[in-house]
Amino acid sequence: RPAAKNFFSVLAHSAGTMVPSSQQRLGIATGIALAASGAGLEAVLRDDPRIAAAPALVTAVVLLLRAVPSPAWTPPLGLDVDLEVKASGVAGLGLYARRPIQRGTFLLDYRGEELSEAELTRRYQDTGVADYALTVVGVFGEPAYVDGVDPTKSNAARYMNHAPEETANVRKVKQRFPKRLLRFFAKRDLRAGEELFFDYGSAYWRGREDRIVTHTHTPPGTE
């Protein structure tokens, strides 16, 4: 089971972490349309219908990869036993491991209210700052947001602070199917008392670059 878990986690992460913009999605669609037109013309010239089917096959494979779920083989970790919230050395409160946690362990999902882009804009039209809103996407790239601003509708994941991907000890995986989720897994073995960090992503910091807090971990055994 652990081997299967790692395979699906890596596959889902590699297939689903990049969220294309509207212009990028338009470019992809245009590219597929041009490829389909070219394949259709080539199929007529060669009298080979298999060539015409190639773009559709490629598209189906891409969508299939984007739809690969990121299964959690174990229940989410809980507060008071596995995790705890306390003052962070980086910013405000942070989420900490209460016990050693093995690499690849499913930690928890990011919970909150799921909002469309229009709903998120209306909610924060006065301040323009959505500190607890993270992006989730569907198989076709349609965006939505999970807003954990309300602690009663969110969970402990809202207390995780940011660290760059190269030093973060938690891996964020965007699951597109069957349910849009943000899932968190231990990127390496975690020590008891260690604060948990993941990379919020460049889109999160757009327009608030002056607020970026850089944190660098000291990996175990290198102190």
PDB file of C-alpha atoms in Angstrom:
ATOM      1  CA  ARG A   1       0.000   0.000   0.000  1.00  0.00           C
ATOM      2  CA  PRO A   2       2.673   2.644   0.793  1.00  0.00           C
ATOM      3  CA  ALA A   3       4.247   2.145  -2.645  1.00  0.00           C
ATOM      4  CA  ALA A   4       0.891   2.643  -4.363  1.00  0.00           C
ATOM      5  CA  LYS A   5       0.217   5.717  -2.230  1.00  0.00           C
ATOM      6  CA  ASN A   6       3.529   7.311  -3.201  1.00  0.00           C
ATOM      7  CA  PHE A   7       2.977   6.514  -6.903  1.00  0.00           C
ATOM      8  CA  PHE A   8      -0.447   8.147  -7.013  1.00  0.00           C
ATOM      9  CA  SER A   9       0.665  11.122  -4.897  1.00  0.00           C
ATOM     10  CA  VAL A  10       3.612  11.877  -7.173  1.00  0.00           C
ATOM     11  CA  LEU A  11       1.504  11.378 -10.318  1.00  0.00           C
ATOM     12  CA  ALA A  12      -1.278  13.616  -9.050  1.00  0.00           C
ATOM     13  CA  HIS A  13       1.204  16.265  -7.971  1.00  0.00           C
ATOM     14  CA  SER A  14       3.037  16.311 -11.294  1.00  0.00           C
ATOM     15  CA  ALA A  15      -0.193  16.311 -13.327  1.00  0.00           C
ATOM     16  CA  GLY A  16      -2.201  18.786 -11.331  1.00  0.00           C
ATOM     17  CA  THR A  17      -0.188  21.452  -9.552  1.00  0.00           C
ATOM     18  CA  MET A  18       0.126  23.957 -12.401  1.00  0.00           C
ATOM     19  CA  VAL A  19      -3.000  26.012 -12.974  1.00  0.00           C
ATOM     20  CA  PRO A  20      -3.049  27.601 -16.438  1.00  0.00           C
ATOM     21  CA  SER A  21      -4.347  31.130 -16.849  1.00  0.00           C
ATOM     22  CA  SER A  22      -7.234  31.958 -19.172  1.00  0.00           C
ATOM     23  CA  GLN A  23      -4.761  32.984 -21.881  1.00  0.00           C
ATOM     24  CA  GLN A  24      -2.790  29.780 -21.437  1.00  0.00           C
ATOM     25  CA  ARG A  25      -5.972  27.681 -21.622  1.00  0.00           C
ATOM     26  CA  LEU A  26      -6.936  29.560 -24.789  1.00  0.00           C
ATOM     27  CA  GLY A  27      -3.487  28.841 -26.226  1.00  0.00           C
ATOM     28  CA  ILE A  28      -3.794  25.161 -25.363  1.00  0.00           C
ATOM     29  CA  ALA A  29      -7.251  24.950 -26.939  1.00  0.00           C
ATOM     30  CA  THR A  30      -6.022  26.776 -30.048  1.00  0.00           C
ATOM     31  CA  GLY A  31      -3.049  24.440 -30.293  1.00  0.00           C
ATOM     32  CA  ILE A  32      -5.248  21.371 -30.045  1.00  0.00           C
ATOM     33  CA  ALA A  33      -7.647  22.796 -32.671  1.00  0.00           C
ATOM     34  CA  LEU A  34      -4.780  23.524 -35.068  1.00  0.00           C
ATOM     35  CA  ALA A  35      -3.313  20.085 -34.466  1.00  0.00           C
ATOM     36  CA  ALA A  36      -6.696  18.493 -35.117  1.00  0.00           C
ATOM     37  CA  SER A  37      -7.102  20.479 -38.344  1.00  0.00           C
ATOM     38  CA  GLY A  38      -3.624  19.504 -39.478  1.00  0.00           C
ATOM     39  CA  ALA A  39      -4.212  15.870 -38.616  1.00  0.00           C
ATOM     40  CA  GLY A  40      -7.512  15.907 -40.470  1.00  0.00           C
ATOM     41  CA  LEU A  41      -5.847  17.307 -43.604  1.00  0.00           C
ATOM     42  CA  GLU A  42      -3.033  14.779 -43.312  1.00  0.00           C
ATOM     43  CA  ALA A  43      -5.592  11.998 -42.884  1.00  0.00           C
ATOM     44  CA  VAL A  44      -7.332  13.042 -46.121  1.00  0.00           C
ATOM     45  CA  LEU A  45      -4.041  13.188 -48.009  1.00  0.00           C
ATOM     46  CA  ARG A  46      -2.918   9.808 -46.719  1.00  0.00           C
ATOM     47  CA  ASP A  47      -6.385   8.281 -46.557  1.00  0.00           C
ATOM     48  CA  ASP A  48      -5.679   7.186 -42.982  1.00  0.00           C
ATOM     49  CA  PRO A  49      -8.418   7.953 -40.406  1.00  0.00           C
ATOM     50  CA  ARG A  50      -6.119   6.910 -37.569  1.00  0.00           C
ATOM     51  CA  ILE A  51      -4.150  10.148 -37.950  1.00  0.00           C
ATOM     52  CA  ALA A  52      -7.296  12.214 -37.486  1.00  0.00           C
ATOM     53  CA  ALA A  53      -7.945  10.441 -34.184  1.00  0.00           C
ATOM     54  CA  ALA A  54      -4.497  11.304 -32.768  1.00  0.00           C
ATOM     55  CA  PRO A  55      -5.339  14.790 -31.310  1.00  0.00           C
ATOM     56  CA  ALA A  56      -8.454  13.412 -29.624  1.00  0.00           C
ATOM     57  CA  LEU A  57      -6.386  10.609 -28.119  1.00  0.00           C
ATOM     58  CA  VAL A  58      -3.753  13.038 -26.842  1.00  0.00           C
ATOM     59  CA  THR A  59      -6.440  15.269 -25.333  1.00  0.00           C
ATOM     60  CA  ALA A  60      -8.056  12.289 -23.622  1.00  0.00           C
ATOM     61  CA  VAL A  61      -4.717  11.225 -22.129  1.00  0.00           C
ATOM     62  CA  VAL A  62      -4.028  14.748 -20.814  1.00  0.00           C
ATOM     63  CA  LEU A  63      -7.473  14.966 -19.203  1.00  0.00           C
ATOM     64  CA  LEU A  64      -7.034  11.493 -17.722  1.00  0.00           C
ATOM     65  CA  LEU A  65      -3.740  12.491 -16.122  1.00  0.00           C
ATOM     66  CA  ARG A  66      -5.292  15.667 -14.741  1.00  0.00           C
ATOM     67  CA  ALA A  67      -8.135  13.585 -13.269  1.00  0.00           C
ATOM     68  CA  VAL A  68      -5.892  11.151 -11.377  1.00  0.00           C
ATOM     69  CA  PRO A  69      -6.984  11.398  -7.717  1.00  0.00           C
ATOM     70  CA  SER A  70      -4.580  11.776  -4.825  1.00  0.00           C
ATOM     71  CA  PRO A  71      -5.890   9.127  -2.444  1.00  0.00           C
ATOM     72  CA  ALA A  72      -5.392   9.372   1.311  1.00  0.00           C
ATOM     73  CA  TRP A  73      -4.894   5.865   2.650  1.00  0.00           C
ATOM     74  CA  THR A  74      -5.207   7.044   6.252  1.00  0.00           C
ATOM     75  CA  PRO A  75      -7.574   9.457   8.034  1.00  0.00           C
ATOM     76  CA  PRO A  76      -6.452  13.068   8.460  1.00  0.00           C
ATOM     77  CA  LEU A  77      -4.250  13.744  11.464  1.00  0.00           C
ATOM     78  CA  GLY A  78      -5.927  15.322  14.463  1.00  0.00           C
ATOM     79  CA  LEU A  79      -5.157  18.091  16.900  1.00  0.00           C
ATOM     80  CA  ASP A  80      -3.973  17.258  20.446  1.00  0.00           C
ATOM     81  CA  VAL A  81      -2.675  13.857  19.301  1.00  0.00           C
ATOM     82  CA  ASP A  82      -0.765  14.379  16.044  1.00  0.00           C
ATOM     83  CA  LEU A  83      -0.731  18.156  15.529  1.00  0.00           C
ATOM     84  CA  GLU A  84      -0.992  21.326  17.585  1.00  0.00           C
ATOM     85  CA  VAL A  85      -1.457  25.044  16.963  1.00  0.00           C
ATOM     86  CA  LYS A  86       0.796  27.478  18.804  1.00  0.00           C
ATOM     87  CA  ALA A  87       2.799  30.651  18.304  1.00  0.00           C
ATOM     88  CA  SER A  88       4.983  30.558  15.200  1.00  0.00           C
ATOM     89  CA  GLY A  89       8.545  31.784  14.942  1.00  0.00           C
ATOM     90  CA  VAL A  90       7.655  33.152  11.504  1.00  0.00           C
ATOM     91  CA  ALA A  91       4.224  34.804  11.624  1.00  0.00           C
ATOM     92  CA  GLY A  92       1.333  34.674  14.085  1.00  0.00           C
ATOM     93  CA  LEU A  93       0.211  31.122  14.814  1.00  0.00           C
ATOM     94  CA  GLY A  94       1.630  27.995  13.219  1.00  0.00           C
ATOM     95  CA  LEU A  95       0.846  24.292  12.917  1.00  0.00           C
ATOM     96  CA  TYR A  96       3.278  21.861  14.568  1.00  0.00           C
ATOM     97  CA  ALA A  97       3.836  18.108  14.660  1.00  0.00           C
ATOM     98  CA  ARG A  98       3.271  16.708  18.155  1.00  0.00           C
ATOM     99  CA  ARG A  99       4.960  13.408  17.275  1.00  0.00           C
ATOM    100  CA  PRO A 100       7.335  12.070  14.608  1.00  0.00           C
ATOM    101  CA  ILE A 101       5.552  11.784  11.236  1.00  0.00           C
ATOM    102  CA  GLN A 102       6.826   9.588   8.426  1.00  0.00           C
ATOM    103  CA  ARG A 103       7.546  10.941   4.960  1.00  0.00           C
ATOM    104  CA  GLY A 104       4.572  10.566   2.611  1.00  0.00           C
ATOM    105  CA  THR A 105       1.987  10.539   5.415  1.00  0.00           C
ATOM    106  CA  PHE A 106      -1.330  12.195   4.562  1.00  0.00           C
ATOM    107  CA  LEU A 107      -1.676  15.104   6.965  1.00  0.00           C
ATOM    108  CA  LEU A 108      -5.018  16.771   6.198  1.00  0.00           C
ATOM    109  CA  ASP A 109      -7.026  18.633   3.570  1.00  0.00           C
ATOM    110  CA  TYR A 110      -7.494  22.389   3.424  1.00  0.00           C
ATOM    111  CA  ARG A 111     -11.068  23.020   4.526  1.00  0.00           C
ATOM    112  CA  GLY A 112     -13.266  26.076   4.167  1.00  0.00           C
ATOM    113  CA  GLU A 113     -16.031  27.595   2.087  1.00  0.00           C
ATOM    114  CA  GLU A 114     -15.768  26.828  -1.639  1.00  0.00           C
ATOM    115  CA  LEU A 115     -16.362  30.006  -3.637  1.00  0.00           C
ATOM    116  CA  SER A 116     -16.429  30.930  -7.291  1.00  0.00           C
ATOM    117  CA  GLU A 117     -14.191  33.717  -8.521  1.00  0.00           C
ATOM    118  CA  ALA A 118     -17.168  36.087  -8.579  1.00  0.00           C
ATOM    119  CA  GLU A 119     -18.150  35.161  -5.004  1.00  0.00           C
ATOM    120  CA  LEU A 120     -14.581  35.628  -3.772  1.00  0.00           C
ATOM    121  CA  THR A 121     -14.370  39.034  -5.485  1.00  0.00           C
ATOM    122  CA  ARG A 122     -17.629  40.174  -3.883  1.00  0.00           C
ATOM    123  CA  ARG A 123     -16.502  38.988  -0.449  1.00  0.00           C
ATOM    124  CA  TYR A 124     -13.239  40.939  -0.571  1.00  0.00           C
ATOM    125  CA  GLN A 125     -14.212  43.843  -2.839  1.00  0.00           C
ATOM    126  CA  ASP A 126     -13.482  46.363  -0.064  1.00  0.00           C
ATOM    127  CA  THR A 127     -10.121  45.075   1.133  1.00  0.00           C
ATOM    128  CA  GLY A 128      -8.949  43.095  -1.889  1.00  0.00           C
ATOM    129  CA  VAL A 129      -7.046  40.798   0.503  1.00  0.00           C
ATOM    130  CA  ALA A 130      -8.053  37.151   0.902  1.00  0.00           C
ATOM    131  CA  ASP A 131      -5.374  35.779   3.208  1.00  0.00           C
ATOM    132  CA  TYR A 132      -6.988  32.384   3.714  1.00  0.00           C
ATOM    133  CA  ALA A 133      -8.274  31.713   0.186  1.00  0.00           C
ATOM    134  CA  LEU A 134      -6.459  29.072  -1.875  1.00  0.00           C
ATOM    135  CA  THR A 135      -7.188  27.959  -5.427  1.00  0.00           C
ATOM    136  CA  VAL A 136      -8.680  24.601  -6.378  1.00  0.00           C
ATOM    137  CA  VAL A 137      -9.327  23.546  -9.969  1.00  0.00           C
ATOM    138  CA  GLY A 138     -11.351  20.958 -11.844  1.00  0.00           C
ATOM    139  CA  VAL A 139     -10.274  18.568 -14.589  1.00  0.00           C
ATOM    140  CA  PHE A 140     -10.867  21.189 -17.293  1.00  0.00           C
ATOM    141  CA  GLY A 141      -9.043  23.911 -15.372  1.00  0.00           C
ATOM    142  CA  GLU A 142     -12.146  25.680 -14.097  1.00  0.00           C
ATOM    143  CA  PRO A 143     -11.036  27.635 -10.988  1.00  0.00           C
ATOM    144  CA  ALA A 144     -12.681  27.902  -7.606  1.00  0.00           C
ATOM    145  CA  TYR A 145     -11.428  28.932  -4.190  1.00  0.00           C
ATOM    146  CA  VAL A 146     -11.460  27.443  -0.697  1.00  0.00           C
ATOM    147  CA  ASP A 147     -11.659  30.223   1.864  1.00  0.00           C
ATOM    148  CA  GLY A 148     -10.613  29.244   5.380  1.00  0.00           C
ATOM    149  CA  VAL A 149     -11.032  32.707   6.890  1.00  0.00           C
ATOM    150  CA  ASP A 150     -13.765  31.449   9.260  1.00  0.00           C
ATOM    151  CA  PRO A 151     -12.171  29.068  11.808  1.00  0.00           C
ATOM    152  CA  THR A 152     -15.540  27.413  12.470  1.00  0.00           C
ATOM    153  CA  LYS A 153     -15.755  26.363   8.805  1.00  0.00           C
ATOM    154  CA  SER A 154     -12.090  25.534   8.321  1.00  0.00           C
ATOM    155  CA  ASN A 155      -9.540  23.273  10.011  1.00  0.00           C
ATOM    156  CA  ALA A 156      -5.981  23.244  11.325  1.00  0.00           C
ATOM    157  CA  ALA A 157      -4.511  23.535   7.820  1.00  0.00           C
ATOM    158  CA  ARG A 158      -5.315  27.273   7.893  1.00  0.00           C
ATOM    159  CA  TYR A 159      -2.510  27.768  10.405  1.00  0.00           C
ATOM    160  CA  MET A 160       0.295  26.435   8.195  1.00  0.00           C
ATOM    161  CA  ASN A 161       2.744  29.144   7.217  1.00  0.00           C
ATOM    162  CA  HIS A 162       4.633  29.647   3.965  1.00  0.00           C
ATOM    163  CA  ALA A 163       8.070  28.407   2.972  1.00  0.00           C
ATOM    164  CA  PRO A 164       9.577  28.145  -0.525  1.00  0.00           C
ATOM    165  CA  GLU A 165       9.155  24.788  -2.229  1.00  0.00           C
ATOM    166  CA  GLU A 166      12.824  23.886  -1.804  1.00  0.00           C
ATOM    167  CA  THR A 167      12.662  24.224   1.993  1.00  0.00           C
ATOM    168  CA  ALA A 168       8.990  23.441   2.748  1.00  0.00           C
ATOM    169  CA  ASN A 169       8.451  20.205   4.679  1.00  0.00           C
ATOM    170  CA  VAL A 170       4.847  19.735   3.487  1.00  0.00           C
ATOM    171  CA  ARG A 171       3.778  19.008  -0.086  1.00  0.00           C
ATOM    172  CA  LYS A 172       0.535  20.511  -1.414  1.00  0.00           C
ATOM    173  CA  VAL A 173      -1.361  18.384  -3.947  1.00  0.00           C
ATOM    174  CA  LYS A 174      -4.314  19.722  -5.955  1.00  0.00           C
ATOM    175  CA  GLN A 175      -6.842  16.959  -6.567  1.00  0.00           C
ATOM    176  CA  ARG A 176      -9.140  17.719  -9.493  1.00  0.00           C
ATOM    177  CA  PHE A 177     -11.371  14.619  -9.480  1.00  0.00           C
ATOM    178  CA  PRO A 178     -13.718  13.283  -8.180  1.00  0.00           C
ATOM    179  CA  LYS A 179     -13.799  16.181  -5.698  1.00  0.00           C
ATOM    180  CA  ARG A 180     -11.684  19.304  -5.878  1.00  0.00           C
ATOM    181  CA  LEU A 181      -9.372  19.234  -2.861  1.00  0.00           C
ATOM    182  CA  LEU A 182      -6.136  20.675  -1.569  1.00  0.00           C
ATOM    183  CA  ARG A 183      -4.337  17.807   0.144  1.00  0.00           C
ATOM    184  CA  PHE A 184      -1.193  17.951   2.272  1.00  0.00           C
ATOM    185  CA  PHE A 185       1.424  15.220   2.680  1.00  0.00           C
ATOM    186  CA  ALA A 186       4.663  15.089   4.661  1.00  0.00           C
ATOM    187  CA  LYS A 187       7.428  15.928   2.207  1.00  0.00           C
ATOM    188  CA  ARG A 188      10.032  14.272   4.439  1.00  0.00           C
ATOM    189  CA  ASP A 189      10.222  12.711   7.889  1.00  0.00           C
ATOM    190  CA  LEU A 190       9.014  15.260  10.439  1.00  0.00           C
ATOM    191  CA  ARG A 191      10.267  15.578  13.992  1.00  0.00           C
ATOM    192  CA  ALA A 192       8.085  16.093  17.059  1.00  0.00           C
ATOM    193  CA  GLY A 193       7.817  19.830  17.726  1.00  0.00           C
ATOM    194  CA  GLU A 194       8.614  20.823  14.130  1.00  0.00           C
ATOM    195  CA  GLU A 195       6.522  23.556  12.514  1.00  0.00           C
ATOM    196  CA  LEU A 196       4.830  22.636   9.230  1.00  0.00           C
ATOM    197  CA  PHE A 197       5.287  24.769   6.113  1.00  0.00           C
ATOM    198  CA  PHE A 198       4.139  24.559   2.506  1.00  0.00           C
ATOM    199  CA  ASP A 199       4.685  26.775  -0.539  1.00  0.00           C
ATOM    200  CA  TYR A 200       1.669  29.039  -1.017  1.00  0.00           C
ATOM    201  CA  GLY A 201       2.589  29.490  -4.680  1.00  0.00           C
ATOM    202  CA  SER A 202       3.479  32.580  -6.696  1.00  0.00           C
ATOM    203  CA  ALA A 203      -0.168  33.402  -7.457  1.00  0.00           C
ATOM    204  CA  TYR A 204      -0.920  33.819  -3.746  1.00  0.00           C
ATOM    205  CA  TRP A 205       1.795  36.471  -3.356  1.00  0.00           C
ATOM    206  CA  ARG A 206       0.902  38.442  -6.476  1.00  0.00           C
ATOM    207  CA  GLY A 207       0.212  42.011  -5.347  1.00  0.00           C
ATOM    208  CA  ARG A 208       1.550  41.401  -1.832  1.00  0.00           C
ATOM    209  CA  GLU A 209       5.208  40.768  -2.504  1.00  0.00           C
ATOM    210  CA  ASP A 210       6.150  43.076   0.366  1.00  0.00           C
ATOM    211  CA  ARG A 211       4.522  40.636   2.791  1.00  0.00           C
ATOM    212  CA  ILE A 212       6.489  37.538   1.765  1.00  0.00           C
ATOM    213  CA  VAL A 213       8.096  35.913   4.781  1.00  0.00           C
ATOM    214  CA  THR A 214      11.054  33.742   3.835  1.00  0.00           C
ATOM    215  CA  HIS A 215      11.658  30.757   6.074  1.00  0.00           C
ATOM    216  CA  THR A 216      14.492  28.288   5.665  1.00  0.00           C
ATOM    217  CA  HIS A 217      14.367  24.878   7.314  1.00  0.00           C
ATOM    218  CA  THR A 218      17.368  23.102   8.748  1.00  0.00           C
ATOM    219  CA  PRO A 219      16.876  19.503   7.583  1.00  0.00           C
ATOM    220  CA  PRO A 220      17.296  16.809  10.248  1.00  0.00           C
ATOM    221  CA  GLY A 221      20.903  15.788  10.787  1.00  0.00           C
ATOM    222  CA  THR A 222      22.382  19.005   9.386  1.00  0.00           C
ATOM    223  CA  GLU A 223      22.249  21.182  12.485  1.00  0.00           C
TER     224      GLU A 223
END
